[in-house]
Amino acid sequence: MNALVLNGASKGEREWPLKSIYDVLIAELMDFGCRVNQFILQDMVIAYCAGCLGCWVKTPGSCKVKDGIDDIVSAAVQSDLLVFFTPVTFGGYSSLLKRAVDRLGILFAEPQLIEMGGEFHHRLRYKKKYSIIGIGVAPQPDYESEYIFKSLVGRNAVNLNNPNYACGVVLYGQDEKAVKEILRKLLKEVK
Amino acid sequence: MDLPKHILFLIGSPRTINSTSDMLASYFMRQLYKKGLDARKLYLSHLLNSNESSPDLFLAVDEADIVIFACPLYLDSPSALVTRAMELIAKRRKSIKQAKKQKLFVISCCGFPEARQNSVALAIYRRFAFETDFEWLGGFEFGMGGFLEHEFRSFWFMTMRDVKTAIKLAADAVSKGEPVSKEAGILISKPCLPVWLYLFMNKFWLKYESRKSGVSDKLNSRPYQIRF
C-alpha cells in the first residue's frame, strides 16, 4: 500500500513534542507494509488557494500557481492511503495542513456536482478510492474537540468518495506504547 | 448592558469583492448602518500573506465589540487562510488580556445545494470562540453560494427574500449584542432555488466559462495521471 503522509505540525516550541509522535507514526506505517511518501508541510512553499476556479475552467486539474502542491498531488494520485497528521486546531486541521488539503481537494475534484448518499458532492477527477486516516494531536483530552475532528475527517472521506476512513486523537506526551496502540488500531480499521 | 458600537466583518474569501461572502456581509453591514452602528470590513487575503503576521488584523479585532466572519467552505471546514487568521487571533488573545468582552458571529457559505454541509465548519468556529473567550452569537449556514458569484449577482440577490429577512433578523440581534435566533438560521439555510435549477445553472456556467478558455472538452482532464 502506498501511503501519502501530510505533516501539518509546525516546528514552533509548542508543537515540538509532536515530532516523537510523528516518528512513531512513520515507523508504524512502514511496519504495516506501507511505502511512505511524506511531506513536512512547514518546509514547503504552498500558497493559499486563490479561489479562482482556474483549475476547473481554465487549466482543468492543474493550478496556475506552481509550488509544492504539484509534488503532493503527483504523490497522492499514486497513493492508496492519505494520512493527515496535525495538531487539533479548534477541532479541525492546522492552517499548514489546510493549505495542502484545500489545494489537493480542489485539484482532485471535477466541477460537476453529483448526488451521492442523499447529498451533492463533486465528482472525483482521479477515479480511484482512497483510504484516509486523520491523526490529531491535542494537549489534553477534550470530548468536543475530538468529536469535531472526527466529524471533519469523516466528511472529508465522504467528499473523497470513500467511507473507508479512520481517525484518532493522541495526546502530547502520551507514552510511546499507547501511541503505537492507537496507530495500529487506526491502520487495521482502514485495511 | 453596553450596546455594541463597532462591528468588524472579516471576509475570508480570496475572491474579495466578487465573492458570495462579501455580498452577504455587505448587505448585513447596510442593515447595521441603518441602526446607526459603525461597521467595517477587512479582507483576510489582503491582511495575511504566506509570511503572515498582521498588526492590522490585531488592531481591528481589538477595537471591535463584535467580530463577524463571512467565509467560504473549503473541504468541509474554514479555509487555510481563515484558519491562519483564527490561529493568530487565538495566540494573541492568550498573551494579552482583553479589555472588553467581545462577541462572535459567523456566516459560512458553500457551493453545494445543502447548507448543512457547513455544519462541521460552524462547529470549528464555535470551538474557536470558546477557546478564545468570544461570546458566541451563532452562525449562518448558506448553500448554493455559487449562484452569487457570477453575472447578474446583484439582481439574483434582490430576489432572495428569505436570505434578506434572515440577515435583517441577525442584524437586529447583533445590534443589541444578542444571539441570533434559530428562525434566522433556518431562513438563510433554505435553498434559494430549486435544486434542479441550481444544477442546471451550474452546468451552464461551466460550459460558458470553459468554452471561453477553449477547454470545454477537457473538463475531466487528469494532468497528474501517470500513463504507461
GROMACS .gro file of N, CA, C and O in nm, chain B residues 14-111:
model
  392
  205PRO      N    1  -1.087   3.458  -0.078
  205PRO     CA    2  -0.979   3.524  -0.153
  205PRO      C    3  -1.032   3.600  -0.274
  205PRO      O    4  -0.961   3.681  -0.332
  206ARG      N    5  -1.157   3.579  -0.312
  206ARG     CA    6  -1.218   3.650  -0.425
  206ARG      C    7  -1.268   3.788  -0.385
  206ARG      O    8  -1.322   3.861  -0.467
  207THR      N    9  -1.254   3.821  -0.260
  207THR     CA   10  -1.285   3.952  -0.201
  207THR      C   11  -1.419   4.008  -0.250
  207THR      O   12  -1.522   3.950  -0.226
  208ILE      N   13  -1.418   4.120  -0.324
  208ILE     CA   14  -1.544   4.188  -0.356
  208ILE      C   15  -1.631   4.108  -0.452
  208ILE      O   16  -1.749   4.137  -0.468
  209ASN      N   17  -1.576   4.007  -0.516
  209ASN     CA   18  -1.655   3.927  -0.610
  209ASN      C   19  -1.711   3.800  -0.548
  209ASN      O   20  -1.757   3.711  -0.617
  210SER      N   21  -1.705   3.791  -0.418
  210SER     CA   22  -1.742   3.667  -0.351
  210SER      C   23  -1.882   3.674  -0.291
  210SER      O   24  -1.936   3.781  -0.261
  211THR      N   25  -1.936   3.555  -0.269
  211THR     CA   26  -2.064   3.543  -0.201
  211THR      C   27  -2.052   3.594  -0.057
  211THR      O   28  -2.142   3.662  -0.006
  212SER      N   29  -1.941   3.560   0.006
  212SER     CA   30  -1.917   3.605   0.145
  212SER      C   31  -1.928   3.756   0.154
  212SER      O   32  -1.991   3.811   0.245
  213ASP      N   33  -1.866   3.825   0.058
  213ASP     CA   34  -1.867   3.971   0.061
  213ASP      C   35  -2.007   4.026   0.035
  213ASP      O   36  -2.049   4.125   0.096
  214MET      N   37  -2.079   3.961  -0.055
  214MET     CA   38  -2.215   4.008  -0.087
  214MET      C   39  -2.305   4.001   0.036
  214MET      O   40  -2.379   4.095   0.068
  215LEU      N   41  -2.298   3.888   0.107
  215LEU     CA   42  -2.381   3.872   0.226
  215LEU      C   43  -2.337   3.970   0.335
  215LEU      O   44  -2.420   4.033   0.403
  216ALA      N   45  -2.206   3.984   0.352
  216ALA     CA   46  -2.155   4.075   0.454
  216ALA      C   47  -2.194   4.220   0.424
  216ALA      O   48  -2.229   4.296   0.514
  217SER      N   49  -2.188   4.258   0.298
  217SER     CA   50  -2.221   4.396   0.259
  217SER      C   51  -2.366   4.427   0.291
  217SER      O   52  -2.399   4.536   0.340
  218TYR      N   53  -2.454   4.332   0.261
  218TYR     CA   54  -2.596   4.354   0.292
  218TYR      C   55  -2.616   4.364   0.442
  218TYR      O   56  -2.692   4.449   0.491
  219PHE      N   57  -2.546   4.282   0.516
  219PHE     CA   58  -2.552   4.283   0.663
  219PHE      C   59  -2.507   4.420   0.714
  219PHE      O   60  -2.571   4.482   0.801
  220MET      N   61  -2.399   4.470   0.658
  220MET     CA   62  -2.345   4.600   0.701
  220MET      C   63  -2.446   4.711   0.677
  220MET      O   64  -2.461   4.801   0.761
  221ARG      N   65  -2.514   4.705   0.563
  221ARG     CA   66  -2.612   4.811   0.533
  221ARG      C   67  -2.722   4.813   0.638
  221ARG      O   68  -2.770   4.919   0.678
  222GLN      N   69  -2.760   4.693   0.687
  222GLN     CA   70  -2.864   4.688   0.791
  222GLN      C   71  -2.812   4.749   0.921
  222GLN      O   72  -2.886   4.813   0.996
  223LEU      N   73  -2.685   4.726   0.948
  223LEU     CA   74  -2.626   4.781   1.071
  223LEU      C   75  -2.613   4.933   1.062
  223LEU      O   76  -2.635   5.004   1.160
  224TYR      N   77  -2.576   4.983   0.943
  224TYR     CA   78  -2.566   5.129   0.925
  224TYR      C   79  -2.701   5.194   0.952
  224TYR      O   80  -2.710   5.301   1.013
  225LYS      N   81  -2.808   5.128   0.908
  225LYS     CA   82  -2.943   5.183   0.928
  225LYS      C   83  -2.974   5.196   1.077
  225LYS      O   84  -3.057   5.278   1.118
  226LYS      N   85  -2.906   5.114   1.157
  226LYS     CA   86  -2.928   5.120   1.302
  226LYS      C   87  -2.826   5.210   1.371
  226LYS      O   88  -2.819   5.214   1.493
  227GLY      N   89  -2.748   5.277   1.291
  227GLY     CA   90  -2.655   5.375   1.345
  227GLY      C   91  -2.526   5.315   1.401
  227GLY      O   92  -2.455   5.380   1.478
  228LEU      N   93  -2.495   5.192   1.361
  228LEU     CA   94  -2.371   5.131   1.412
  228LEU      C   95  -2.256   5.153   1.316
  228LEU      O   96  -2.275   5.174   1.196
  229ASP      N   97  -2.136   5.146   1.373
  229ASP     CA   98  -2.016   5.155   1.293
  229ASP      C   99  -1.976   5.013   1.252
  229ASP      O  100  -1.954   4.927   1.338
  230ALA      N  101  -1.973   4.985   1.123
  230ALA     CA  102  -1.934   4.852   1.076
  230ALA      C  103  -1.827   4.868   0.969
  230ALA      O  104  -1.839   4.956   0.882
  231ARG      N  105  -1.724   4.786   0.978
  231ARG     CA  106  -1.622   4.791   0.874
  231ARG      C  107  -1.587   4.649   0.835
  231ARG      O  108  -1.611   4.555   0.911
  232LYS      N  109  -1.530   4.636   0.715
  232LYS     CA  110  -1.489   4.502   0.676
  232LYS      C  111  -1.345   4.502   0.629
  232LYS      O  112  -1.294   4.601   0.576
  233LEU      N  113  -1.283   4.388   0.654
  233LEU     CA  114  -1.146   4.367   0.611
  233LEU      C  115  -1.139   4.233   0.538
  233LEU      O  116  -1.208   4.139   0.574
  234TYR      N  117  -1.055   4.230   0.436
  234TYR     CA  118  -1.037   4.106   0.360
  234TYR      C  119  -0.913   4.034   0.412
  234TYR      O  120  -0.802   4.088   0.410
  235LEU      N  121  -0.931   3.912   0.458
  235LEU     CA  122  -0.819   3.838   0.516
  235LEU      C  123  -0.708   3.815   0.414
  235LEU      O  124  -0.590   3.811   0.450
  236SER      N  125  -0.744   3.802   0.287
  236SER     CA  126  -0.639   3.779   0.187
  236SER      C  127  -0.551   3.902   0.169
  236SER      O  128  -0.437   3.892   0.125
  237HIS      N  129  -0.601   4.020   0.205
  237HIS     CA  130  -0.518   4.140   0.199
  237HIS      C  131  -0.431   4.152   0.324
  237HIS      O  132  -0.322   4.208   0.321
  238LEU      N  133  -0.483   4.099   0.434
  238LEU     CA  134  -0.412   4.116   0.561
  238LEU      C  135  -0.303   4.011   0.580
  238LEU      O  136  -0.200   4.038   0.642
  239LEU      N  137  -0.329   3.893   0.532
  239LEU     CA  138  -0.235   3.783   0.554
  239LEU      C  139  -0.175   3.742   0.422
  239LEU      O  140  -0.244   3.734   0.323
  240ASN      N  141  -0.048   3.712   0.422
  240ASN     CA  142   0.010   3.650   0.303
  240ASN      C  143   0.087   3.529   0.352
  240ASN      O  144   0.079   3.492   0.469
  241SER      N  145   0.162   3.469   0.266
  241SER     CA  146   0.228   3.345   0.306
  241SER      C  147   0.321   3.364   0.425
  241SER      O  148   0.353   3.270   0.495
  242ASN      N  149   0.368   3.486   0.444
  242ASN     CA  150   0.458   3.509   0.557
  242ASN      C  151   0.389   3.563   0.680
  242ASN      O  152   0.452   3.588   0.781
  243GLU      N  153   0.258   3.587   0.666
  243GLU     CA  154   0.171   3.647   0.767
  243GLU      C  155   0.231   3.743   0.869
  243GLU      O  156   0.324   3.815   0.844
  244SER      N  157   0.175   3.742   0.983
  244SER     CA  158   0.189   3.845   1.086
  244SER      C  159   0.110   3.966   1.041
  244SER      O  160   0.134   4.021   0.935
  245SER      N  161   0.015   4.006   1.121
  245SER     CA  162  -0.074   4.111   1.074
  245SER      C  163  -0.118   4.202   1.186
  245SER      O  164  -0.221   4.178   1.249
  246PRO      N  165  -0.044   4.308   1.209
  246PRO     CA  166  -0.083   4.402   1.314
  246PRO      C  167  -0.217   4.468   1.282
  246PRO      O  168  -0.294   4.499   1.374
  247ASP      N  169  -0.248   4.487   1.152
  247ASP     CA  170  -0.377   4.549   1.117
  247ASP      C  171  -0.493   4.461   1.162
  247ASP      O  172  -0.596   4.512   1.209
  248LEU      N  173  -0.476   4.331   1.146
  248LEU     CA  174  -0.581   4.237   1.188
  248LEU      C  175  -0.601   4.247   1.339
  248LEU      O  176  -0.713   4.259   1.388
  249PHE      N  177  -0.490   4.247   1.412
  249PHE     CA  178  -0.499   4.250   1.558
  249PHE      C  179  -0.564   4.379   1.606
  249PHE      O  180  -0.650   4.378   1.694
  250LEU      N  181  -0.524   4.490   1.548
  250LEU     CA  182  -0.579   4.620   1.590
  250LEU      C  183  -0.729   4.624   1.566
  250LEU      O  184  -0.807   4.670   1.650
  251ALA      N  185  -0.769   4.574   1.448
  251ALA     CA  186  -0.911   4.578   1.412
  251ALA      C  187  -0.992   4.488   1.505
  251ALA      O  188  -1.101   4.526   1.549
  252VAL      N  189  -0.939   4.371   1.535
  252VAL     CA  190  -1.012   4.278   1.622
  252VAL      C  191  -1.020   4.335   1.764
  252VAL      O  192  -1.123   4.329   1.829
  253ASP      N  193  -0.911   4.394   1.810
  253ASP     CA  194  -0.910   4.451   1.946
  253ASP      C  195  -1.014   4.560   1.961
  253ASP      O  196  -1.079   4.573   2.065
  254GLU      N  197  -1.031   4.639   1.855
  254GLU     CA  198  -1.122   4.753   1.863
  254GLU      C  199  -1.269   4.711   1.857
  254GLU      O  200  -1.357   4.779   1.908
  255ALA      N  201  -1.295   4.596   1.793
  255ALA     CA  202  -1.434   4.557   1.767
  255ALA      C  203  -1.506   4.508   1.893
  255ALA      O  204  -1.445   4.446   1.980
  256ASP      N  205  -1.638   4.536   1.897
  256ASP     CA  206  -1.722   4.476   2.001
  256ASP      C  207  -1.773   4.340   1.954
  256ASP      O  208  -1.789   4.247   2.032
  257ILE      N  209  -1.800   4.335   1.824
  257ILE     CA  210  -1.847   4.209   1.765
  257ILE      C  211  -1.766   4.182   1.637
  257ILE      O  212  -1.750   4.272   1.554
  258VAL      N  213  -1.716   4.061   1.626
  258VAL     CA  214  -1.644   4.019   1.505
  258VAL      C  215  -1.734   3.923   1.429
  258VAL      O  216  -1.792   3.831   1.490
  259ILE      N  217  -1.747   3.947   1.300
  259ILE     CA  218  -1.829   3.858   1.217
  259ILE      C  219  -1.742   3.802   1.106
  259ILE      O  220  -1.690   3.877   1.023
  260PHE      N  221  -1.725   3.672   1.106
  260PHE     CA  222  -1.654   3.605   0.997
  260PHE      C  223  -1.755   3.575   0.886
  260PHE      O  224  -1.861   3.516   0.913
  261ALA      N  225  -1.722   3.614   0.763
  261ALA     CA  226  -1.805   3.575   0.647
  261ALA      C  227  -1.711   3.503   0.552
  261ALA      O  228  -1.622   3.564   0.492
  262CYS      N  229  -1.726   3.371   0.544
  262CYS     CA  230  -1.621   3.290   0.482
  262CYS      C  231  -1.676   3.174   0.401
  262CYS      O  232  -1.782   3.122   0.434
  263PRO      N  233  -1.600   3.134   0.300
  263PRO     CA  234  -1.644   3.018   0.222
  263PRO      C  235  -1.602   2.888   0.290
  263PRO      O  236  -1.512   2.886   0.374
  264LEU      N  237  -1.669   2.782   0.250
  264LEU     CA  238  -1.635   2.649   0.299
  264LEU      C  239  -1.532   2.588   0.205
  264LEU      O  240  -1.549   2.591   0.083
  265TYR      N  241  -1.425   2.537   0.261
  265TYR     CA  242  -1.323   2.467   0.181
  265TYR      C  243  -1.312   2.327   0.239
  265TYR      O  244  -1.261   2.308   0.349
  266LEU      N  245  -1.354   2.229   0.163
  266LEU     CA  246  -1.343   2.091   0.207
  266LEU      C  247  -1.390   2.078   0.352
  266LEU      O  248  -1.316   2.040   0.442
  267ASP      N  249  -1.518   2.114   0.371
  267ASP     CA  250  -1.589   2.090   0.497
  267ASP      C  251  -1.546   2.174   0.616
  267ASP      O  252  -1.594   2.151   0.729
  268SER      N  253  -1.457   2.268   0.599
  268SER     CA  254  -1.410   2.346   0.713
  268SER      C  255  -1.364   2.484   0.665
  268SER      O  256  -1.359   2.508   0.545
  269PRO      N  257  -1.333   2.573   0.760
  269PRO     CA  258  -1.280   2.704   0.716
  269PRO      C  259  -1.153   2.683   0.635
  269PRO      O  260  -1.077   2.590   0.658
  270SER      N  261  -1.130   2.772   0.539
  270SER     CA  262  -1.012   2.760   0.454
  270SER      C  263  -0.884   2.779   0.535
  270SER      O  264  -0.888   2.824   0.651
  271ALA      N  265  -0.772   2.750   0.472
  271ALA     CA  266  -0.642   2.767   0.538
  271ALA      C  267  -0.620   2.913   0.578
  271ALA      O  268  -0.567   2.942   0.687
  272LEU      N  269  -0.663   3.003   0.492
  272LEU     CA  270  -0.645   3.147   0.520
  272LEU      C  271  -0.723   3.186   0.647
  272LEU      O  272  -0.670   3.254   0.736
  273VAL      N  273  -0.845   3.141   0.655
  273VAL     CA  274  -0.929   3.174   0.771
  273VAL      C  275  -0.874   3.103   0.896
  273VAL      O  276  -0.870   3.162   1.004
  274THR      N  277  -0.832   2.978   0.879
  274THR     CA  278  -0.776   2.905   0.993
  274THR      C  279  -0.652   2.977   1.045
  274THR      O  280  -0.633   2.987   1.167
  275ARG      N  281  -0.570   3.028   0.954
  275ARG     CA  282  -0.450   3.100   0.997
  275ARG      C  283  -0.487   3.226   1.074
  275ARG      O  284  -0.427   3.257   1.177
  276ALA      N  285  -0.589   3.297   1.027
  276ALA     CA  286  -0.634   3.417   1.099
  276ALA      C  287  -0.680   3.378   1.240
  276ALA      O  288  -0.647   3.446   1.338
  277MET      N  289  -0.753   3.269   1.250
  277MET     CA  290  -0.801   3.224   1.382
  277MET      C  291  -0.683   3.185   1.472
  277MET      O  292  -0.682   3.216   1.592
  278GLU      N  293  -0.585   3.118   1.415
  278GLU     CA  294  -0.466   3.080   1.495
  278GLU      C  295  -0.396   3.205   1.549
  278GLU      O  296  -0.356   3.210   1.666
  279LEU      N  297  -0.379   3.306   1.462
  279LEU     CA  298  -0.308   3.427   1.504
  279LEU      C  299  -0.387   3.502   1.610
  279LEU      O  300  -0.331   3.550   1.709
  280ILE      N  301  -0.517   3.511   1.589
  280ILE     CA  302  -0.602   3.580   1.688
  280ILE      C  303  -0.597   3.507   1.821
  280ILE      O  304  -0.586   3.569   1.927
  281ALA      N  305  -0.605   3.376   1.815
  281ALA     CA  306  -0.604   3.295   1.937
  281ALA      C  307  -0.472   3.313   2.013
  281ALA      O  308  -0.471   3.329   2.136
  282LYS      N  309  -0.363   3.312   1.939
  282LYS     CA  310  -0.231   3.326   2.002
  282LYS      C  311  -0.222   3.462   2.071
  282LYS      O  312  -0.173   3.474   2.184
  283ARG      N  313  -0.270   3.564   2.004
  283ARG     CA  314  -0.264   3.699   2.061
  283ARG      C  315  -0.351   3.709   2.186
  283ARG      O  316  -0.312   3.768   2.286
  284ARG      N  317  -0.468   3.649   2.180
  284ARG     CA  318  -0.560   3.662   2.293
  284ARG      C  319  -0.511   3.584   2.415
  284ARG      O  320  -0.551   3.612   2.527
  285LYS      N  321  -0.422   3.489   2.392
  285LYS     CA  322  -0.365   3.417   2.508
  285LYS      C  323  -0.259   3.503   2.575
  285LYS      O  324  -0.234   3.490   2.695
  286SER      N  325  -0.196   3.590   2.497
  286SER     CA  326  -0.083   3.667   2.553
  286SER      C  327  -0.127   3.804   2.605
  286SER      O  328  -0.057   3.865   2.684
  287ILE      N  329  -0.244   3.852   2.561
  287ILE     CA  330  -0.286   3.986   2.602
  287ILE      C  331  -0.425   3.978   2.664
  287ILE      O  332  -0.518   3.924   2.605
  288LYS      N  333  -0.441   4.037   2.781
  288LYS     CA  334  -0.572   4.036   2.847
  288LYS      C  335  -0.666   4.127   2.769
  288LYS      O  336  -0.631   4.238   2.733
  289GLN      N  337  -0.786   4.077   2.742
  289GLN     CA  338  -0.882   4.156   2.665
  289GLN      C  339  -0.946   4.264   2.751
  289GLN      O  340  -0.985   4.237   2.865
  290ALA      N  341  -0.955   4.383   2.695
  290ALA     CA  342  -1.009   4.496   2.770
  290ALA      C  343  -1.160   4.487   2.784
  290ALA      O  344  -1.219   4.545   2.875
  291LYS      N  345  -1.225   4.415   2.693
  291LYS     CA  346  -1.371   4.408   2.697
  291LYS      C  347  -1.417   4.272   2.649
  291LYS      O  348  -1.343   4.200   2.582
  292LYS      N  349  -1.541   4.240   2.682
  292LYS     CA  350  -1.597   4.113   2.638
  292LYS      C  351  -1.641   4.129   2.494
  292LYS      O  352  -1.719   4.219   2.462
  293GLN      N  353  -1.589   4.044   2.409
  293GLN     CA  354  -1.623   4.054   2.268
  293GLN      C  355  -1.708   3.937   2.224
  293GLN      O  356  -1.712   3.832   2.290
  294LYS      N  357  -1.777   3.956   2.110
  294LYS     CA  358  -1.871   3.854   2.064
  294LYS      C  359  -1.838   3.816   1.921
  294LYS      O  360  -1.772   3.891   1.848
  295LEU      N  361  -1.888   3.698   1.883
  295LEU     CA  362  -1.854   3.645   1.751
  295LEU      C  363  -1.979   3.590   1.682
  295LEU      O  364  -2.060   3.520   1.745
  296PHE      N  365  -1.991   3.621   1.553
  296PHE     CA  366  -2.095   3.562   1.470
  296PHE      C  367  -2.028   3.517   1.341
  296PHE      O  368  -1.926   3.574   1.301
  297VAL      N  369  -2.084   3.417   1.277
  297VAL     CA  370  -2.019   3.361   1.158
  297VAL      C  371  -2.121   3.339   1.047
  297VAL      O  372  -2.235   3.298   1.074
  298ILE      N  373  -2.079   3.365   0.924
  298ILE     CA  374  -2.158   3.326   0.806
  298ILE      C  375  -2.068   3.234   0.724
  298ILE      O  376  -1.962   3.276   0.678
  299SER      N  377  -2.109   3.109   0.711
  299SER     CA  378  -2.029   3.014   0.632
  299SER      C  379  -2.106   2.979   0.505
  299SER      O  380  -2.223   2.940   0.512
  300CYS      N  381  -2.040   2.994   0.390
  300CYS     CA  382  -2.108   2.973   0.262
  300CYS      C  383  -2.046   2.857   0.186
  300CYS      O  384  -1.923   2.847   0.181
  301CYS      N  385  -2.128   2.776   0.123
  301CYS     CA  386  -2.073   2.671   0.038
  301CYS      C  387  -2.145   2.671  -0.097
  301CYS      O  388  -2.251   2.730  -0.111
  302GLY      N  389  -2.085   2.603  -0.192
  302GLY     CA  390  -2.145   2.596  -0.325
  302GLY      C  391  -2.236   2.477  -0.342
  302GLY      O  392  -2.298   2.460  -0.447
   0.00000   0.00000   0.00000
